[in-house]
Amino acid sequence: MTRTIVESKTKTAIIGFDQPFCVIGERINPTGRKKLALELEAGDFSTVEADALAQVAAGATVLDVNSGAVFTNKMAEDTRYADNNFVEPPLMKELVQRVQAIVDVPLCIDSSVPGALESGLEACEGRPLLNSVTGEEERLEIVLPLVKKYNVPVVAISNDDTGISEDPDVRFAVAKKIVERAADFGIPAHDIVVDPLVMPIGAMATAGNQVFTLVRRLREELGVNTTCGASNISFGLPNRHGINNAFLPMAMGAGMTSAIMNPVALPVSPAKIEAKRAELAAAGVIVPDDMDPELFCELTGLGSTKPRPGKEMEAIRAANFLTDNDPHGGAWIEFNKAPPKPGQEGRGRGGRRRRRA
């Protein structure tokens, strides 16, 4: 049975067909997050630390750490900051050190810059997952020696020098090529986690079926674990959570063993709460001005003012139960326990304190 071992200093995460689905938290990534990039440029890691804690609390078993920041202000002062090879290696080191200082889950070192990958590997305690290698010749020759040198597993993305093919047979062939080239370096197949590349279902109606077929082939013919950028499937569509919630259990049923995704339902913003209050007022519903925002969100179905597990995590945990990767449903039951009401912490049923024997 194929098992990919990823470790921190104190914890082990196993990616495998007979294991609970591995959730790789994607939030520590400045790409497309201008506010986070500006914070990192200013040496502020508070959002990174908050995202790390929230993702682990929501159920992430591995955290992806991506250093792809653009330091626009520094670039104007020093042209070296226009080069990611200059920016990312020291940033990756700092990110890894900050994250592993506050959470104990394994990490996934994520960058397109080889120097940043090695910087992350050097700073990381344990056995991280490396993200990523492709079928491009130059990338294979740079990344696979790092994988061998540090004895770590690697995400293998199914595109090569010709780009990303819409033909699933071509993407399978690229994955096979990477597995074979890795073997030439003495890297076993169980240390290759293939990303077969999820296309947006809104742009390609066959995208879902393509992935499910590919995952089955990768499992049966190459014996490798798989991952994906889970939200790609719903890109550009309304109610993306609804699509993601269906896609993930279906992918798991086909044999997918991990996903890079956001496990956190983000807090409801004050602006959204005020908009809901205004909507209710317009309908003649009186809401006390001093009502607790959390209670207001609960009563109106807005969500929560605090980060919490997203709906995708609910779907994954249910699928773990249904595939017998949650023995006796213990994790499902624990996940669905109602939190104690204020003042009832440590009490048994009915709010009564248990008597000591």
PDB file of C-alpha atoms in Angstrom, residues 75-334:
ATOM      1  CA  MET A  75      11.560  47.288  -5.845  1.00  0.00           C
ATOM      2  CA  ALA A  76      11.320  51.028  -6.475  1.00  0.00           C
ATOM      3  CA  GLU A  77      14.262  51.610  -4.122  1.00  0.00           C
ATOM      4  CA  ASP A  78      16.428  48.622  -5.043  1.00  0.00           C
ATOM      5  CA  THR A  79      16.181  46.847  -8.409  1.00  0.00           C
ATOM      6  CA  ARG A  80      17.303  43.555  -6.844  1.00  0.00           C
ATOM      7  CA  TYR A  81      13.794  43.203  -5.397  1.00  0.00           C
ATOM      8  CA  ALA A  82      12.455  42.761  -8.933  1.00  0.00           C
ATOM      9  CA  ASP A  83      14.132  39.339  -8.965  1.00  0.00           C
ATOM     10  CA  ASN A  84      12.292  36.528  -7.163  1.00  0.00           C
ATOM     11  CA  ASN A  85      15.602  34.707  -6.849  1.00  0.00           C
ATOM     12  CA  PHE A  86      16.671  37.542  -4.535  1.00  0.00           C
ATOM     13  CA  VAL A  87      13.369  37.976  -2.667  1.00  0.00           C
ATOM     14  CA  GLU A  88      12.121  34.464  -2.051  1.00  0.00           C
ATOM     15  CA  PRO A  89      14.979  32.470  -0.435  1.00  0.00           C
ATOM     16  CA  PRO A  90      15.298  34.655   2.701  1.00  0.00           C
ATOM     17  CA  LEU A  91      11.520  35.140   2.847  1.00  0.00           C
ATOM     18  CA  MET A  92      10.909  31.391   2.675  1.00  0.00           C
ATOM     19  CA  LYS A  93      13.345  30.795   5.513  1.00  0.00           C
ATOM     20  CA  GLU A  94      11.584  33.371   7.687  1.00  0.00           C
ATOM     21  CA  LEU A  95       8.127  32.011   6.821  1.00  0.00           C
ATOM     22  CA  VAL A  96       9.109  28.448   7.687  1.00  0.00           C
ATOM     23  CA  GLN A  97      10.692  29.457  10.964  1.00  0.00           C
ATOM     24  CA  ARG A  98       7.688  31.569  11.972  1.00  0.00           C
ATOM     25  CA  VAL A  99       5.128  28.904  11.102  1.00  0.00           C
ATOM     26  CA  GLN A 100       6.848  25.939  12.706  1.00  0.00           C
ATOM     27  CA  ALA A 101       7.390  27.988  15.864  1.00  0.00           C
ATOM     28  CA  ILE A 102       3.630  28.157  16.502  1.00  0.00           C
ATOM     29  CA  VAL A 103       2.151  24.980  14.965  1.00  0.00           C
ATOM     30  CA  ASP A 104       3.386  21.403  15.036  1.00  0.00           C
ATOM     31  CA  VAL A 105       2.000  20.045  11.735  1.00  0.00           C
ATOM     32  CA  PRO A 106       4.303  19.171   8.805  1.00  0.00           C
ATOM     33  CA  LEU A 107       4.925  21.769   6.111  1.00  0.00           C
ATOM     34  CA  CYS A 108       4.803  21.862   2.323  1.00  0.00           C
ATOM     35  CA  ILE A 109       7.557  24.080   0.871  1.00  0.00           C
ATOM     36  CA  ASP A 110       6.063  25.838  -2.153  1.00  0.00           C
ATOM     37  CA  SER A 111       7.909  27.978  -4.698  1.00  0.00           C
ATOM     38  CA  SER A 112       8.875  28.171  -8.351  1.00  0.00           C
ATOM     39  CA  VAL A 113      12.308  29.447  -7.272  1.00  0.00           C
ATOM     40  CA  PRO A 114      14.844  26.636  -6.662  1.00  0.00           C
ATOM     41  CA  GLY A 115      16.778  28.744  -4.157  1.00  0.00           C
ATOM     42  CA  ALA A 116      13.616  29.266  -2.120  1.00  0.00           C
ATOM     43  CA  LEU A 117      12.887  25.528  -2.152  1.00  0.00           C
ATOM     44  CA  GLU A 118      16.329  24.758  -0.776  1.00  0.00           C
ATOM     45  CA  SER A 119      16.123  27.595   1.738  1.00  0.00           C
ATOM     46  CA  GLY A 120      12.844  26.142   3.015  1.00  0.00           C
ATOM     47  CA  LEU A 121      14.271  22.635   3.164  1.00  0.00           C
ATOM     48  CA  GLU A 122      17.257  23.853   5.173  1.00  0.00           C
ATOM     49  CA  ALA A 123      15.039  25.719   7.660  1.00  0.00           C
ATOM     50  CA  CYS A 124      12.430  23.005   8.030  1.00  0.00           C
ATOM     51  CA  GLU A 125      12.459  20.566  10.928  1.00  0.00           C
ATOM     52  CA  GLY A 126      11.342  17.082   9.979  1.00  0.00           C
ATOM     53  CA  ARG A 127      10.445  15.831   6.497  1.00  0.00           C
ATOM     54  CA  PRO A 128       8.423  18.400   4.528  1.00  0.00           C
ATOM     55  CA  LEU A 129       6.618  17.929   1.240  1.00  0.00           C
ATOM     56  CA  LEU A 130       8.247  19.834  -1.633  1.00  0.00           C
ATOM     57  CA  ASN A 131       5.995  21.716  -4.050  1.00  0.00           C
ATOM     58  CA  SER A 132       6.829  21.180  -6.854  1.00  0.00           C
ATOM     59  CA  VAL A 133       8.402  19.502  -9.869  1.00  0.00           C
ATOM     60  CA  THR A 134       6.953  19.393 -13.391  1.00  0.00           C
ATOM     61  CA  GLY A 135       7.788  17.384 -16.493  1.00  0.00           C
ATOM     62  CA  GLU A 136       9.839  20.261 -17.884  1.00  0.00           C
ATOM     63  CA  GLU A 137      13.398  19.102 -18.461  1.00  0.00           C
ATOM     64  CA  GLU A 138      15.042  22.058 -16.724  1.00  0.00           C
ATOM     65  CA  ARG A 139      12.767  21.691 -13.697  1.00  0.00           C
ATOM     66  CA  LEU A 140      13.428  17.943 -13.437  1.00  0.00           C
ATOM     67  CA  GLU A 141      17.181  18.474 -13.457  1.00  0.00           C
ATOM     68  CA  ILE A 142      16.989  21.142 -10.744  1.00  0.00           C
ATOM     69  CA  VAL A 143      14.327  19.820  -8.362  1.00  0.00           C
ATOM     70  CA  LEU A 144      14.854  16.039  -8.356  1.00  0.00           C
ATOM     71  CA  PRO A 145      18.425  16.363  -6.991  1.00  0.00           C
ATOM     72  CA  LEU A 146      16.987  18.464  -4.122  1.00  0.00           C
ATOM     73  CA  VAL A 147      14.371  15.788  -3.443  1.00  0.00           C
ATOM     74  CA  LYS A 148      17.097  13.144  -3.306  1.00  0.00           C
ATOM     75  CA  LYS A 149      19.526  15.255  -1.270  1.00  0.00           C
ATOM     76  CA  TYR A 150      17.003  16.062   1.467  1.00  0.00           C
ATOM     77  CA  ASN A 151      15.082  12.756   1.209  1.00  0.00           C
ATOM     78  CA  VAL A 152      11.667  14.407   0.952  1.00  0.00           C
ATOM     79  CA  PRO A 153       8.496  13.659  -1.014  1.00  0.00           C
ATOM     80  CA  VAL A 154       7.541  15.949  -3.883  1.00  0.00           C
ATOM     81  CA  VAL A 155       4.401  17.151  -5.652  1.00  0.00           C
ATOM     82  CA  ALA A 156       4.637  16.317  -9.369  1.00  0.00           C
ATOM     83  CA  ILE A 157       2.524  18.538 -11.613  1.00  0.00           C
ATOM     84  CA  SER A 158       1.407  16.983 -14.901  1.00  0.00           C
ATOM     85  CA  ASN A 159       2.625  19.605 -17.348  1.00  0.00           C
ATOM     86  CA  ASP A 160       5.843  19.735 -19.343  1.00  0.00           C
ATOM     87  CA  ASP A 161       7.696  21.895 -21.864  1.00  0.00           C
ATOM     88  CA  THR A 162       4.627  21.877 -24.132  1.00  0.00           C
ATOM     89  CA  GLY A 163       2.431  23.401 -21.414  1.00  0.00           C
ATOM     90  CA  ILE A 164      -0.778  22.046 -19.886  1.00  0.00           C
ATOM     91  CA  SER A 165      -2.609  19.635 -22.143  1.00  0.00           C
ATOM     92  CA  GLU A 166      -6.389  19.298 -22.165  1.00  0.00           C
ATOM     93  CA  ASP A 167      -5.885  15.645 -23.118  1.00  0.00           C
ATOM     94  CA  PRO A 168      -5.891  13.500 -19.934  1.00  0.00           C
ATOM     95  CA  ASP A 169      -3.789  10.828 -21.650  1.00  0.00           C
ATOM     96  CA  VAL A 170      -1.032  13.385 -22.205  1.00  0.00           C
ATOM     97  CA  ARG A 171      -1.185  14.480 -18.575  1.00  0.00           C
ATOM     98  CA  PHE A 172      -0.941  10.843 -17.471  1.00  0.00           C
ATOM     99  CA  ALA A 173       2.099  10.366 -19.722  1.00  0.00           C
ATOM    100  CA  VAL A 174       3.787  13.403 -18.135  1.00  0.00           C
ATOM    101  CA  ALA A 175       3.135  12.002 -14.648  1.00  0.00           C
ATOM    102  CA  LYS A 176       4.583   8.653 -15.707  1.00  0.00           C
ATOM    103  CA  LYS A 177       7.651  10.395 -17.098  1.00  0.00           C
ATOM    104  CA  ILE A 178       8.229  12.211 -13.792  1.00  0.00           C
ATOM    105  CA  VAL A 179       7.877   8.989 -11.788  1.00  0.00           C
ATOM    106  CA  GLU A 180      10.360   7.233 -14.101  1.00  0.00           C
ATOM    107  CA  ARG A 181      12.859  10.114 -14.007  1.00  0.00           C
ATOM    108  CA  ALA A 182      12.568  10.216 -10.220  1.00  0.00           C
ATOM    109  CA  ALA A 183      13.401   6.501 -10.118  1.00  0.00           C
ATOM    110  CA  ASP A 184      16.611   7.294 -12.016  1.00  0.00           C
ATOM    111  CA  PHE A 185      17.597   9.466  -9.033  1.00  0.00           C
ATOM    112  CA  GLY A 186      16.696   6.695  -6.571  1.00  0.00           C
ATOM    113  CA  ILE A 187      13.424   8.394  -5.532  1.00  0.00           C
ATOM    114  CA  PRO A 188      10.647   5.833  -4.941  1.00  0.00           C
ATOM    115  CA  ALA A 189       7.144   6.192  -6.355  1.00  0.00           C
ATOM    116  CA  HIS A 190       5.669   6.473  -2.865  1.00  0.00           C
ATOM    117  CA  ASP A 191       7.494   9.805  -2.504  1.00  0.00           C
ATOM    118  CA  ILE A 192       5.802  11.232  -5.613  1.00  0.00           C
ATOM    119  CA  VAL A 193       2.418  12.913  -5.081  1.00  0.00           C
ATOM    120  CA  VAL A 194       0.960  13.630  -8.516  1.00  0.00           C
ATOM    121  CA  ASP A 195      -1.190  16.668  -9.252  1.00  0.00           C
ATOM    122  CA  PRO A 196      -3.100  15.651 -12.413  1.00  0.00           C
ATOM    123  CA  LEU A 197      -4.213  19.275 -12.869  1.00  0.00           C
ATOM    124  CA  VAL A 198      -7.870  20.128 -12.295  1.00  0.00           C
ATOM    125  CA  MET A 199      -9.427  22.209 -15.055  1.00  0.00           C
ATOM    126  CA  PRO A 200     -12.340  24.601 -14.316  1.00  0.00           C
ATOM    127  CA  ILE A 201     -15.631  22.821 -14.898  1.00  0.00           C
ATOM    128  CA  GLY A 202     -17.110  26.117 -16.125  1.00  0.00           C
ATOM    129  CA  ALA A 203     -14.641  26.153 -19.024  1.00  0.00           C
ATOM    130  CA  MET A 204     -14.497  22.406 -19.714  1.00  0.00           C
ATOM    131  CA  ALA A 205     -17.593  20.301 -19.107  1.00  0.00           C
ATOM    132  CA  THR A 206     -15.528  17.091 -18.939  1.00  0.00           C
ATOM    133  CA  ALA A 207     -13.100  18.433 -16.313  1.00  0.00           C
ATOM    134  CA  GLY A 208     -14.598  16.476 -13.419  1.00  0.00           C
ATOM    135  CA  ASN A 209     -14.733  13.148 -15.223  1.00  0.00           C
ATOM    136  CA  GLN A 210     -11.212  13.719 -16.565  1.00  0.00           C
ATOM    137  CA  VAL A 211      -9.810  14.093 -13.048  1.00  0.00           C
ATOM    138  CA  PHE A 212     -11.656  11.077 -11.667  1.00  0.00           C
ATOM    139  CA  THR A 213     -10.414   8.890 -14.544  1.00  0.00           C
ATOM    140  CA  LEU A 214      -6.865  10.207 -14.213  1.00  0.00           C
ATOM    141  CA  VAL A 215      -6.753   9.641 -10.457  1.00  0.00           C
ATOM    142  CA  ARG A 216      -7.889   6.035 -10.896  1.00  0.00           C
ATOM    143  CA  ARG A 217      -5.177   5.428 -13.514  1.00  0.00           C
ATOM    144  CA  LEU A 218      -2.494   7.056 -11.384  1.00  0.00           C
ATOM    145  CA  ARG A 219      -3.459   4.841  -8.463  1.00  0.00           C
ATOM    146  CA  GLU A 220      -3.841   1.591 -10.391  1.00  0.00           C
ATOM    147  CA  GLU A 221      -1.057   1.923 -12.972  1.00  0.00           C
ATOM    148  CA  LEU A 222       1.603   4.011 -11.206  1.00  0.00           C
ATOM    149  CA  GLY A 223       0.685   3.349  -7.561  1.00  0.00           C
ATOM    150  CA  VAL A 224       1.158   6.995  -6.567  1.00  0.00           C
ATOM    151  CA  ASN A 225      -0.703   9.308  -4.242  1.00  0.00           C
ATOM    152  CA  THR A 226      -2.430  12.337  -5.698  1.00  0.00           C
ATOM    153  CA  THR A 227      -3.295  15.922  -4.850  1.00  0.00           C
ATOM    154  CA  CYS A 228      -4.835  18.960  -6.542  1.00  0.00           C
ATOM    155  CA  GLY A 229      -5.684  22.600  -6.135  1.00  0.00           C
ATOM    156  CA  ALA A 230      -9.236  21.800  -5.052  1.00  0.00           C
ATOM    157  CA  SER A 231     -10.838  25.175  -5.773  1.00  0.00           C
ATOM    158  CA  ASN A 232      -9.718  25.147  -9.432  1.00  0.00           C
ATOM    159  CA  ILE A 233     -12.728  23.001 -10.312  1.00  0.00           C
ATOM    160  CA  SER A 234     -15.196  25.782  -9.415  1.00  0.00           C
ATOM    161  CA  PHE A 235     -13.256  28.786 -10.726  1.00  0.00           C
ATOM    162  CA  GLY A 236     -15.495  31.553 -12.087  1.00  0.00           C
ATOM    163  CA  LEU A 237     -18.779  29.961 -10.983  1.00  0.00           C
ATOM    164  CA  PRO A 238     -21.411  30.958  -8.404  1.00  0.00           C
ATOM    165  CA  ASN A 239     -21.654  29.045  -5.124  1.00  0.00           C
ATOM    166  CA  ARG A 240     -18.167  27.619  -5.451  1.00  0.00           C
ATOM    167  CA  HIS A 241     -18.433  25.904  -2.072  1.00  0.00           C
ATOM    168  CA  GLY A 242     -21.354  23.844  -3.354  1.00  0.00           C
ATOM    169  CA  ILE A 243     -19.291  22.543  -6.276  1.00  0.00           C
ATOM    170  CA  ASN A 244     -16.198  21.970  -4.132  1.00  0.00           C
ATOM    171  CA  ASN A 245     -18.272  20.067  -1.558  1.00  0.00           C
ATOM    172  CA  ALA A 246     -19.430  17.641  -4.256  1.00  0.00           C
ATOM    173  CA  PHE A 247     -16.083  17.433  -6.049  1.00  0.00           C
ATOM    174  CA  LEU A 248     -13.899  16.502  -3.088  1.00  0.00           C
ATOM    175  CA  PRO A 249     -15.798  13.364  -1.955  1.00  0.00           C
ATOM    176  CA  MET A 250     -16.122  12.251  -5.599  1.00  0.00           C
ATOM    177  CA  ALA A 251     -12.375  12.708  -6.096  1.00  0.00           C
ATOM    178  CA  MET A 252     -11.728  10.803  -2.876  1.00  0.00           C
ATOM    179  CA  GLY A 253     -13.958   7.983  -4.131  1.00  0.00           C
ATOM    180  CA  ALA A 254     -11.836   7.846  -7.289  1.00  0.00           C
ATOM    181  CA  GLY A 255      -8.698   7.504  -5.162  1.00  0.00           C
ATOM    182  CA  MET A 256      -7.428  11.043  -4.582  1.00  0.00           C
ATOM    183  CA  THR A 257      -5.564  11.152  -1.282  1.00  0.00           C
ATOM    184  CA  SER A 258      -4.900  14.847  -0.602  1.00  0.00           C
ATOM    185  CA  ALA A 259      -5.752  18.364  -1.725  1.00  0.00           C
ATOM    186  CA  ILE A 260      -4.231  21.813  -1.420  1.00  0.00           C
ATOM    187  CA  MET A 261      -7.157  23.908  -0.233  1.00  0.00           C
ATOM    188  CA  ASN A 262      -8.512  26.434   2.228  1.00  0.00           C
ATOM    189  CA  PRO A 263      -9.939  24.563   5.246  1.00  0.00           C
ATOM    190  CA  VAL A 264     -11.216  27.728   6.924  1.00  0.00           C
ATOM    191  CA  ALA A 265     -14.561  29.481   6.595  1.00  0.00           C
ATOM    192  CA  LEU A 266     -13.454  33.080   6.902  1.00  0.00           C
ATOM    193  CA  PRO A 267     -15.089  35.291   9.557  1.00  0.00           C
ATOM    194  CA  VAL A 268     -18.119  37.373   8.656  1.00  0.00           C
ATOM    195  CA  SER A 269     -16.973  40.970   8.178  1.00  0.00           C
ATOM    196  CA  PRO A 270     -18.456  43.910  10.143  1.00  0.00           C
ATOM    197  CA  ALA A 271     -19.642  45.363   6.815  1.00  0.00           C
ATOM    198  CA  LYS A 272     -21.643  42.233   6.058  1.00  0.00           C
ATOM    199  CA  ILE A 273     -23.193  42.294   9.533  1.00  0.00           C
ATOM    200  CA  GLU A 274     -24.213  45.925   9.094  1.00  0.00           C
ATOM    201  CA  ALA A 275     -25.691  45.191   5.682  1.00  0.00           C
ATOM    202  CA  LYS A 276     -27.782  42.393   7.192  1.00  0.00           C
ATOM    203  CA  ARG A 277     -28.930  44.669  10.014  1.00  0.00           C
ATOM    204  CA  ALA A 278     -30.019  47.262   7.453  1.00  0.00           C
ATOM    205  CA  GLU A 279     -31.860  44.599   5.462  1.00  0.00           C
ATOM    206  CA  LEU A 280     -33.753  43.453   8.559  1.00  0.00           C
ATOM    207  CA  ALA A 281     -34.550  47.020   9.580  1.00  0.00           C
ATOM    208  CA  ALA A 282     -35.959  47.718   6.115  1.00  0.00           C
ATOM    209  CA  ALA A 283     -38.214  44.690   6.557  1.00  0.00           C
ATOM    210  CA  GLY A 284     -39.429  46.009   9.904  1.00  0.00           C
ATOM    211  CA  VAL A 285     -37.469  43.536  12.033  1.00  0.00           C
ATOM    212  CA  ILE A 286     -36.151  45.146  15.217  1.00  0.00           C
ATOM    213  CA  VAL A 287     -32.715  43.966  16.317  1.00  0.00           C
ATOM    214  CA  PRO A 288     -31.364  45.240  19.652  1.00  0.00           C
ATOM    215  CA  ASP A 289     -28.388  47.535  19.113  1.00  0.00           C
ATOM    216  CA  ASP A 290     -26.413  45.732  21.797  1.00  0.00           C
ATOM    217  CA  MET A 291     -26.932  42.205  20.397  1.00  0.00           C
ATOM    218  CA  ASP A 292     -23.681  40.257  20.397  1.00  0.00           C
ATOM    219  CA  PRO A 293     -22.359  40.069  16.796  1.00  0.00           C
ATOM    220  CA  GLU A 294     -21.681  36.335  17.109  1.00  0.00           C
ATOM    221  CA  LEU A 295     -25.235  35.671  18.270  1.00  0.00           C
ATOM    222  CA  PHE A 296     -26.562  37.887  15.476  1.00  0.00           C
ATOM    223  CA  CYS A 297     -24.608  35.898  12.881  1.00  0.00           C
ATOM    224  CA  GLU A 298     -25.848  32.622  14.320  1.00  0.00           C
ATOM    225  CA  LEU A 299     -29.505  33.711  14.351  1.00  0.00           C
ATOM    226  CA  THR A 300     -29.441  35.157  10.839  1.00  0.00           C
ATOM    227  CA  GLY A 301     -27.435  32.332   9.260  1.00  0.00           C
ATOM    228  CA  LEU A 302     -24.540  34.578   8.257  1.00  0.00           C
ATOM    229  CA  GLY A 303     -21.924  32.287   9.758  1.00  0.00           C
ATOM    230  CA  SER A 304     -19.511  33.333  12.462  1.00  0.00           C
ATOM    231  CA  THR A 305     -17.330  36.259  13.449  1.00  0.00           C
ATOM    232  CA  LYS A 306     -14.533  33.751  14.113  1.00  0.00           C
ATOM    233  CA  PRO A 307     -12.619  31.476  11.713  1.00  0.00           C
ATOM    234  CA  ARG A 308     -14.083  27.970  11.703  1.00  0.00           C
ATOM    235  CA  PRO A 309     -13.905  24.822   9.563  1.00  0.00           C
ATOM    236  CA  GLY A 310     -15.328  25.391   6.101  1.00  0.00           C
ATOM    237  CA  LYS A 311     -18.081  23.345   4.505  1.00  0.00           C
ATOM    238  CA  GLU A 312     -15.468  21.497   2.457  1.00  0.00           C
ATOM    239  CA  MET A 313     -14.048  20.105   5.705  1.00  0.00           C
ATOM    240  CA  GLU A 314     -17.490  18.773   6.581  1.00  0.00           C
ATOM    241  CA  ALA A 315     -17.684  16.994   3.209  1.00  0.00           C
ATOM    242  CA  ILE A 316     -14.189  15.532   3.603  1.00  0.00           C
ATOM    243  CA  ARG A 317     -14.839  14.233   7.105  1.00  0.00           C
ATOM    244  CA  ALA A 318     -18.104  12.644   5.984  1.00  0.00           C
ATOM    245  CA  ALA A 319     -16.301  10.994   3.070  1.00  0.00           C
ATOM    246  CA  ASN A 320     -13.582   9.695   5.413  1.00  0.00           C
ATOM    247  CA  PHE A 321     -16.333   8.054   7.468  1.00  0.00           C
ATOM    248  CA  LEU A 322     -18.037   6.576   4.398  1.00  0.00           C
ATOM    249  CA  THR A 323     -14.770   5.123   3.055  1.00  0.00           C
ATOM    250  CA  ASP A 324     -13.910   3.530   6.412  1.00  0.00           C
ATOM    251  CA  ASN A 325     -10.970   5.881   6.967  1.00  0.00           C
ATOM    252  CA  ASP A 326     -12.617   7.129  10.157  1.00  0.00           C
ATOM    253  CA  PRO A 327     -13.016   3.981  12.294  1.00  0.00           C
ATOM    254  CA  HIS A 328     -16.371   3.934  14.112  1.00  0.00           C
ATOM    255  CA  GLY A 329     -16.928   7.573  13.052  1.00  0.00           C
ATOM    256  CA  GLY A 330     -14.986   8.933  16.014  1.00  0.00           C
ATOM    257  CA  ALA A 331     -13.583  11.922  14.130  1.00  0.00           C
ATOM    258  CA  TRP A 332     -16.998  12.687  12.584  1.00  0.00           C
ATOM    259  CA  ILE A 333     -18.706  12.626  15.978  1.00  0.00           C
ATOM    260  CA  GLU A 334     -16.012  14.801  17.544  1.00  0.00           C
TER     261      GLU A 334
END
